[in-house]
CSV table of C-alpha atoms in Angstrom, one decimal:
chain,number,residue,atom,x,y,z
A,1102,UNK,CA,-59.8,-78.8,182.8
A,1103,UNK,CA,-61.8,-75.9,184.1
A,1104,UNK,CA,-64.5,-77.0,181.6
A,1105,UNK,CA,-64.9,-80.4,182.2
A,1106,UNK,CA,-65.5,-79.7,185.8
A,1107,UNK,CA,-68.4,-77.0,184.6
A,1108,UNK,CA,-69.5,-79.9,182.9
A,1109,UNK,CA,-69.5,-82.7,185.8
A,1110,UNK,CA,-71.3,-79.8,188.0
A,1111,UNK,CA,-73.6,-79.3,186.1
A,1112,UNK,CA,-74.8,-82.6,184.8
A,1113,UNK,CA,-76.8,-83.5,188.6
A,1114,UNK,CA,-78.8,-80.3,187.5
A,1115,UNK,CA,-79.5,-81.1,184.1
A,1116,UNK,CA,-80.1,-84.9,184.0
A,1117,UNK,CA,-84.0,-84.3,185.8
A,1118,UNK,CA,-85.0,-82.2,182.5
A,1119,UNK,CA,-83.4,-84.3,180.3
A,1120,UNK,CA,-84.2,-87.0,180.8
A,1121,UNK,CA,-87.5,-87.0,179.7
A,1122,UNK,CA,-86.2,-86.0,176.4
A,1123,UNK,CA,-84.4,-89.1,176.2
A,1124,UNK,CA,-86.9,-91.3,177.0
A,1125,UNK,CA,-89.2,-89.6,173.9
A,1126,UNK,CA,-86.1,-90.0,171.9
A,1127,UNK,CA,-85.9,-93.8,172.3
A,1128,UNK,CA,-89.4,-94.5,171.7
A,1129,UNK,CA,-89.2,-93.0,168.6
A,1130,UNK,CA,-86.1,-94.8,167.4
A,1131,UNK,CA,-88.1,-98.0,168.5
A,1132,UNK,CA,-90.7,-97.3,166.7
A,1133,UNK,CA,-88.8,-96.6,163.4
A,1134,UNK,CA,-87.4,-99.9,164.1
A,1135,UNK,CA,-90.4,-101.5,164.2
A,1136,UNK,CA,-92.0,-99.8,161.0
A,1137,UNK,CA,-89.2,-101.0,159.2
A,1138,UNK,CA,-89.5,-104.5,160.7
A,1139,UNK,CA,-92.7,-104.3,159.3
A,1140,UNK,CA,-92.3,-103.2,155.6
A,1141,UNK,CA,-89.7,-105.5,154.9
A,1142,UNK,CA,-91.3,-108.2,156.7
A,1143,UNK,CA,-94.3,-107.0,154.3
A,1144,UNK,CA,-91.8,-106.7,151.0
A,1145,UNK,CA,-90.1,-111.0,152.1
A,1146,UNK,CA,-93.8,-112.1,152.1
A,1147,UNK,CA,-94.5,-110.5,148.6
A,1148,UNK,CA,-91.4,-112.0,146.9
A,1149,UNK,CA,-92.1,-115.3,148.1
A,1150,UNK,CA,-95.5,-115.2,147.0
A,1151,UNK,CA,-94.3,-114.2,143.5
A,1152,UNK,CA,-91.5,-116.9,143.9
A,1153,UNK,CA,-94.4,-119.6,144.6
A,1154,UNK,CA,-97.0,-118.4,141.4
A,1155,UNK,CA,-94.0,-118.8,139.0
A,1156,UNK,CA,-93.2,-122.2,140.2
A,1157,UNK,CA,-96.8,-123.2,140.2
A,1158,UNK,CA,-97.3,-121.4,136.4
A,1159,UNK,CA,-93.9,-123.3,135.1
A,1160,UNK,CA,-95.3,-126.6,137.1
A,1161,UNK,CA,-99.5,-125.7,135.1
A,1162,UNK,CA,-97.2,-125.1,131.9
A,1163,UNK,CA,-95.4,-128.1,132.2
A,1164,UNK,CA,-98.7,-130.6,132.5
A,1165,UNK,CA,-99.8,-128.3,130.0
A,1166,UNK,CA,-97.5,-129.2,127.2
A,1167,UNK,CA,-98.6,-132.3,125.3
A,1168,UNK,CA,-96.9,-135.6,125.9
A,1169,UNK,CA,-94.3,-137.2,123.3
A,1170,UNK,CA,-96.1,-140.5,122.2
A,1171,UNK,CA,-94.8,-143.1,120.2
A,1172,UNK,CA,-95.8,-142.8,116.7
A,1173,UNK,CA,-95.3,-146.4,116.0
A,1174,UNK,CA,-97.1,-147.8,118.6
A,1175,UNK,CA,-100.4,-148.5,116.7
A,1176,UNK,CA,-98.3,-149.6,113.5
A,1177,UNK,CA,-98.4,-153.6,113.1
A,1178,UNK,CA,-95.1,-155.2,111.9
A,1179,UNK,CA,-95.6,-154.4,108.1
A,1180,UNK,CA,-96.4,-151.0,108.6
A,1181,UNK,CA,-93.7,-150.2,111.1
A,1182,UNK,CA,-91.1,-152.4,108.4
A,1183,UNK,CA,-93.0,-150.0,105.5
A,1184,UNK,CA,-92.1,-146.7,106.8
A,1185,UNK,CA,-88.6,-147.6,107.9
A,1186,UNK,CA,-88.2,-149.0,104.6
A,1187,UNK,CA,-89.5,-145.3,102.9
A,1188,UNK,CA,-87.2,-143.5,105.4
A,1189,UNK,CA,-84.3,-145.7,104.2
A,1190,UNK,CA,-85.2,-144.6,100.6
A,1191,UNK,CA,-86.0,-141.3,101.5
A,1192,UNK,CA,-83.0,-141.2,103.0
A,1193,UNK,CA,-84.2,-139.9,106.9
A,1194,UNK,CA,-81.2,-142.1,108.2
A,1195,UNK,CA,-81.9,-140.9,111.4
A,1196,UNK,CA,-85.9,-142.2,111.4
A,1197,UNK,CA,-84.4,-145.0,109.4
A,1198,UNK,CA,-82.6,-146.5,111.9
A,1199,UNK,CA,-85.1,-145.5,114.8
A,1200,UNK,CA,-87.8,-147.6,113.2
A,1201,UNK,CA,-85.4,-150.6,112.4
A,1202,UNK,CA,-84.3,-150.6,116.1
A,1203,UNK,CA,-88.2,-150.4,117.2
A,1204,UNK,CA,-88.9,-153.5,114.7
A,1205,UNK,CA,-86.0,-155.5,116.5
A,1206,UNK,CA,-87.1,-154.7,119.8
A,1207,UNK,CA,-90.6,-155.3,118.9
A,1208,UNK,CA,-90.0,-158.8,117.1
A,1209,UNK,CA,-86.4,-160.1,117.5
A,1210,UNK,CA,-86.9,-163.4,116.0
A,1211,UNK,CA,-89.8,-162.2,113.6
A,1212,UNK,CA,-89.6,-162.0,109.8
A,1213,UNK,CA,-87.9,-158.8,109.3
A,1214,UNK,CA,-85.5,-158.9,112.8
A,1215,UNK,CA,-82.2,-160.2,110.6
A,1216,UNK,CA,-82.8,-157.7,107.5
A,1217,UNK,CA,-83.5,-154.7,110.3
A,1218,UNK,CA,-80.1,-155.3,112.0
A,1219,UNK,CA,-78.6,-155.2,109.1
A,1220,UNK,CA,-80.1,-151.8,107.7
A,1221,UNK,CA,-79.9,-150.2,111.3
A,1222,UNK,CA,-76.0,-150.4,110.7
A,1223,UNK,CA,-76.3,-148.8,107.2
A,1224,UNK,CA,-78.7,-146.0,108.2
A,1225,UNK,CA,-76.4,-145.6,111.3
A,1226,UNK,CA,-73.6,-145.1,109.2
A,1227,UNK,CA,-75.2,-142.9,106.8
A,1228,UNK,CA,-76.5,-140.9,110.0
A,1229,UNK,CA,-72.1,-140.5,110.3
A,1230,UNK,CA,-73.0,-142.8,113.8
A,1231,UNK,CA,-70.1,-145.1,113.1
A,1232,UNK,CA,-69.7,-146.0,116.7
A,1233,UNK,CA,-73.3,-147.2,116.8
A,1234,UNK,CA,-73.3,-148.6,113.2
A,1235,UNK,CA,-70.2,-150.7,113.9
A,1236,UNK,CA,-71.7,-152.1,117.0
A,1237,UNK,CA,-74.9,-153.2,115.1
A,1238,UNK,CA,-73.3,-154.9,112.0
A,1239,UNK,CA,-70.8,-156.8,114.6
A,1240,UNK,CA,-73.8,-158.2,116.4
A,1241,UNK,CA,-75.3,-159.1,113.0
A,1242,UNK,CA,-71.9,-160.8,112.3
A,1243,UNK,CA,-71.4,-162.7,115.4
A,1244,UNK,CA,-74.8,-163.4,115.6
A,1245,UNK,CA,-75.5,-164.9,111.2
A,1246,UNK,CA,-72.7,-166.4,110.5
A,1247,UNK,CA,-73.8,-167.9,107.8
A,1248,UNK,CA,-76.4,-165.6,106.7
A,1249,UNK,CA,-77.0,-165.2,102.9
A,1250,UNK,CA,-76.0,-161.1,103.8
A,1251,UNK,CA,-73.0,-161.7,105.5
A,1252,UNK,CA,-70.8,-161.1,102.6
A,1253,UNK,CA,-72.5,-157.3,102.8
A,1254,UNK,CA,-72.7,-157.4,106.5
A,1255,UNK,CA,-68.1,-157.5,106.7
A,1256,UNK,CA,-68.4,-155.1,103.3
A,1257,UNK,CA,-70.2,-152.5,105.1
A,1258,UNK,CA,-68.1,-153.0,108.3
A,1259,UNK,CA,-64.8,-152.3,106.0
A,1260,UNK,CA,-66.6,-149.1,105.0
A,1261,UNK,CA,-68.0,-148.0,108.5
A,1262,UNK,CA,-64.2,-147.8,108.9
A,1263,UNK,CA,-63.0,-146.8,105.4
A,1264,UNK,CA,-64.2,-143.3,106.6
A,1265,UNK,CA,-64.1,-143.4,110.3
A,1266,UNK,CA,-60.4,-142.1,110.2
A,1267,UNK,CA,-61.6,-138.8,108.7
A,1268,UNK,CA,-64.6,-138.0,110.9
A,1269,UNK,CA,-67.6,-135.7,109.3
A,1270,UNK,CA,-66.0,-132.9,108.2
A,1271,UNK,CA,-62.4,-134.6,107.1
A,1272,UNK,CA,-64.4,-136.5,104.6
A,1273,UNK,CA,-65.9,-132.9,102.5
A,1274,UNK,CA,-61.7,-131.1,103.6
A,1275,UNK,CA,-59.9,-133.2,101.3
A,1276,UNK,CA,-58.1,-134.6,104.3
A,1277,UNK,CA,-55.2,-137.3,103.1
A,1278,UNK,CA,-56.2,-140.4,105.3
A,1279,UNK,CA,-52.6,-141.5,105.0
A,1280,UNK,CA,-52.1,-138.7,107.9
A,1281,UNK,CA,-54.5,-140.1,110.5
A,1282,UNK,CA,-54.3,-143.3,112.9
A,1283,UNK,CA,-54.2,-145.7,111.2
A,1284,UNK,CA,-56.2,-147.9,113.3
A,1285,UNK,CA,-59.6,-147.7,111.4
A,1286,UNK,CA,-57.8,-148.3,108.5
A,1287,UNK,CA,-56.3,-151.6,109.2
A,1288,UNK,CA,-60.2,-152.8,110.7
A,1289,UNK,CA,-61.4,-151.9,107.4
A,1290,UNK,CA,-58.3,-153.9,105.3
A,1291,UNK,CA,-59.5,-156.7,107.8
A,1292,UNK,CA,-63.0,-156.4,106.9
A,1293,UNK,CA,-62.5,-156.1,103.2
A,1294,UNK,CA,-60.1,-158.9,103.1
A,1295,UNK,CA,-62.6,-161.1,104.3
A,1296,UNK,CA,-64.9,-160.3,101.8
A,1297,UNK,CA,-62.5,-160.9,99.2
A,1298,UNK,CA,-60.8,-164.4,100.3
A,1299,UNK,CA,-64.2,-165.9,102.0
A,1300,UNK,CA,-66.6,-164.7,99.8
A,1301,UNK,CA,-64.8,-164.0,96.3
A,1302,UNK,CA,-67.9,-164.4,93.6
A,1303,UNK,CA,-69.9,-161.9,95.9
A,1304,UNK,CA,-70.8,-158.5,94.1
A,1305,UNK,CA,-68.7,-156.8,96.9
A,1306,UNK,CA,-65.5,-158.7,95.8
A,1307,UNK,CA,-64.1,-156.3,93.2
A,1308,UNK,CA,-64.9,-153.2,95.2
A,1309,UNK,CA,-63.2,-154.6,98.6
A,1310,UNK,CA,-60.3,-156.0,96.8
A,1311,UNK,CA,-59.8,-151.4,94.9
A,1312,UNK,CA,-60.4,-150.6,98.4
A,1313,UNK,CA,-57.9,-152.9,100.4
A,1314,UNK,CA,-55.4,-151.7,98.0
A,1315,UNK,CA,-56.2,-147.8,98.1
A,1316,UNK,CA,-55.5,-149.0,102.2
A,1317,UNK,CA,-52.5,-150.9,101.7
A,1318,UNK,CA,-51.0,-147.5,100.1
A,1319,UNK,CA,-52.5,-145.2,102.9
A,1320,UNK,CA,-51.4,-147.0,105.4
A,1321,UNK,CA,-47.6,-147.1,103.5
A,1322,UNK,CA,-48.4,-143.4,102.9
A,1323,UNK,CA,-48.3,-142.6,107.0
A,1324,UNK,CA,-45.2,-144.6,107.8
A,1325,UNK,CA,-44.0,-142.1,105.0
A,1326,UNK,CA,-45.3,-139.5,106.6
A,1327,UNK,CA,-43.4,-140.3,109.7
A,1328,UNK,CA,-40.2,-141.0,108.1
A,1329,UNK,CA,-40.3,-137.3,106.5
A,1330,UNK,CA,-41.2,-136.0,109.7
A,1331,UNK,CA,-38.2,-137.7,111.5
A,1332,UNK,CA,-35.9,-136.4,108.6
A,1333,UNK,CA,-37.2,-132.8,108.4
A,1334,UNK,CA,-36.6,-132.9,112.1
A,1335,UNK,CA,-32.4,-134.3,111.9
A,1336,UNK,CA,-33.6,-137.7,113.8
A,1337,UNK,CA,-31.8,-139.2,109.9
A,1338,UNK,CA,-31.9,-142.9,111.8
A,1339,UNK,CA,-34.8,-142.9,112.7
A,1340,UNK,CA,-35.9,-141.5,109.5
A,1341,UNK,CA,-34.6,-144.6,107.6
A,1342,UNK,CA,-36.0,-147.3,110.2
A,1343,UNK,CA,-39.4,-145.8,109.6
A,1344,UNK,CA,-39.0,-146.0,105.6
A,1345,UNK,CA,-37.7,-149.5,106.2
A,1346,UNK,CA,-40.4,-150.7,107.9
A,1347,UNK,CA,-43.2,-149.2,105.2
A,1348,UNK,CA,-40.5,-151.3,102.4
A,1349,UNK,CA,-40.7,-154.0,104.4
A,1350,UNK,CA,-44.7,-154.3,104.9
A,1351,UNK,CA,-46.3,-152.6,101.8
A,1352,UNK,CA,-43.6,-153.9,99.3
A,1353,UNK,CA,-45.8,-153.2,96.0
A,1354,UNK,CA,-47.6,-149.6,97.6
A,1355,UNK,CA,-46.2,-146.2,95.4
A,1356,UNK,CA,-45.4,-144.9,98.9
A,1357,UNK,CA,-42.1,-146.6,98.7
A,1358,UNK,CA,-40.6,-144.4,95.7
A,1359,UNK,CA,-40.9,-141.8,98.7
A,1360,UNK,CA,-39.3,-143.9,101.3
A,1361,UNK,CA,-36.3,-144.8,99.3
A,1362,UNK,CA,-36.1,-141.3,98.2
A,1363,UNK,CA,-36.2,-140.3,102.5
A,1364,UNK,CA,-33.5,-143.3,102.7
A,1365,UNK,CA,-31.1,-141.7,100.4
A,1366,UNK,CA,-31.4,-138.1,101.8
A,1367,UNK,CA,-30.7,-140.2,105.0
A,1368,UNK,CA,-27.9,-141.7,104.6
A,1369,UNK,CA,-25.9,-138.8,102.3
A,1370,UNK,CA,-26.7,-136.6,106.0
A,1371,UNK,CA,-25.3,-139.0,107.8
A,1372,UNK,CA,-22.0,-139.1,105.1
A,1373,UNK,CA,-22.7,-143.1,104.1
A,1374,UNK,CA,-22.4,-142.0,100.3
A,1375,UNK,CA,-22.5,-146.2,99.2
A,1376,UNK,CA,-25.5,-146.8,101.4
A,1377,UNK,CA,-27.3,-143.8,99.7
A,1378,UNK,CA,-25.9,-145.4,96.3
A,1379,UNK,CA,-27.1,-149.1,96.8
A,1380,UNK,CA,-30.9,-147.1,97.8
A,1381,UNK,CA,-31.0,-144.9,94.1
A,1382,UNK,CA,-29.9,-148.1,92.5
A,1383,UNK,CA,-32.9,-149.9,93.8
A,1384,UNK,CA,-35.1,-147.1,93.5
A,1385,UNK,CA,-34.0,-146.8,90.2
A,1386,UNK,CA,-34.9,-150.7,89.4
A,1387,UNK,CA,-38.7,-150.2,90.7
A,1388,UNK,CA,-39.3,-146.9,89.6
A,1389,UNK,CA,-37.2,-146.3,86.9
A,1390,UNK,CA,-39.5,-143.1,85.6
A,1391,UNK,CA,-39.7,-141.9,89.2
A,1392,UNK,CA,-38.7,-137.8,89.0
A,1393,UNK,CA,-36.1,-138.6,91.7
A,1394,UNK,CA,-34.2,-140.5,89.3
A,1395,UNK,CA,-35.0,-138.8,85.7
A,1396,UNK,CA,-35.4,-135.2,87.5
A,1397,UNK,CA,-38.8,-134.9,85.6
A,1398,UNK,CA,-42.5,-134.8,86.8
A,1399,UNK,CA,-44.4,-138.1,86.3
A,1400,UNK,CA,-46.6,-137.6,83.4
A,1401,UNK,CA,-50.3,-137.7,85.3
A,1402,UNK,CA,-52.9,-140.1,84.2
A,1403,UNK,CA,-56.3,-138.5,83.3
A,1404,UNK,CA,-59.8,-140.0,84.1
A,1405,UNK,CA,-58.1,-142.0,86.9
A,1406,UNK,CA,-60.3,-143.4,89.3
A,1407,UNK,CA,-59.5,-143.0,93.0
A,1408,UNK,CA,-58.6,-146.5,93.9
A,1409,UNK,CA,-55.9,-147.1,90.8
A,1410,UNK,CA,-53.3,-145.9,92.6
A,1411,UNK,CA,-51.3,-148.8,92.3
């Protein structure tokens, strides 16, 4: 207490003397306020400076760069149908199908507009654009009915699909298409079938009608598939209502040894010994060599082909 009131004495005496002090110390920290004011005011102007000379040298580098011209632009009709024709052989699907776009674009009712539709869908395809190649040979379709292609135009469609289950890469995996949507599958039956009943003495006959049965069995094949997964899984009813319903649709596909072998399983888990009975006895009448009924492997056939499956 005796200390503070030194103090509060003391300060009338002192404040004349120091007070001068504390002005000089002011105007110093003002003026360091200032300077720094200053250099960074100094440092922003810089930076945006840079900031502006790269975006002017990106903007010169840009008008710089040459422009993307059109290639074809010069090319009269022959020439342009020429080089889409060489990239078609050459097998550049992707120029391929750029050029036969142009050439429709350029001349849609010209000479070469109907064959350029056509072989836009095929490079498309071959380009594995199936979304874009299916698009194209349906326009074709609805738009040449009766072309003298149209037998090709619904035999390439049934292959656009034929692969479209198994994407890119399913087609190099050895992916079984039998365990994909099925979808694709049954627009490529319709396609084929087409071929086959409308136009039966074209060259794409006999292929469609190997292909729509290699189908017929895949698509058998995945109602198999589901009836094995229901039974693997104790759902035993609804085990035997899928293999039912792949009897009942694909009555002549090989997938139904397997379903009548899933029905019997079936049907001895759920203790109905003469339904499981009445199944072996008709499995045994259509495949009488089938290993579920001998208790041997099938002999395999060499040299098969892949669509004599049947």
């Amino acid at each position: 207490m005796r200390a503070l009131n030194t103090i509060t004495k003391l300060a009338p005496k002192l404040a004349p003397k120091l007070a001068p002090k504390l002005a000089q110390a002011a105007s110093a920290r003002n003026a360091m306020r200032a300077t720094r004011a200053q250099t960074l005011g100094k440092i922003g102007t810089m930076v945006r400076l840079a900031a502006c000379g790269a975006a002017l040298a990106v903007v010169a580098a840009c008008h710089g760069l040459p422009e993307k011209t059109d290639e074809t632009a010069a090319w009269n009709n022959n020439k342009l149908y020429t080089e889409a024709q060489d990239a078609l052989s050459g097998g550049d699907w992707g120029k391929c199908a750029k050029y036969f776009e142009a050439l429709q674009g350029r001349d849609p009712f010209g000479h070469f507009a109907q064959q350029a539709q056509i072989n836009v869908a095929y490079c498309d395809w071959k380009d594995n654009e199936n979304d874009a190649a299916d698009q194209a040979i349906n326009r074709f379709i609805q738009l040449h009915p009766d072309h003298p292609d149209v037998a090709y135009a619904y035999y390439l469609k049934g292959m656009i699909h034929f692969n479209d289950d198994l994407g890119l890469f399913g087609r190099f995996s050895g992916q079984d298409m039998s365990e994909r949507d099925p979808k694709s599958l049954r627009e490529s039956y319709d396609a084929f079938k087409v071929v086959v009943d409308k136009y039966p003495q074209s060259k794409y006959a006999p292929d469609a009608a190997q292909r729509m049965r290699y189908i017929v069995n895949a698509l058998a094949s995945h109602e198999v598939h589901a009836a094995d997964y229901y039974y693997r899984r104790g759902a035993y009813v609804a085990a035997i209502n899928r293999a039912q319903l792949a009897i009942q649709e694909y009555k002549s596909a090989p997938a139904i040894e397997d379903a009548l072998h899933i029905m019997i399983l079936s049907y001895q888990k759920l203790d109905q010994p003469q339904l499981a009975e009445d199944t072996r006895r008709v499995l045994a009448g259509t495949f009488p060599d089938s290993p579920y009924i001998t208790g041997h492997a099938r002999p395999t056939k060499e040299d098969k082909s892949w669509w004599q499956i049947w």
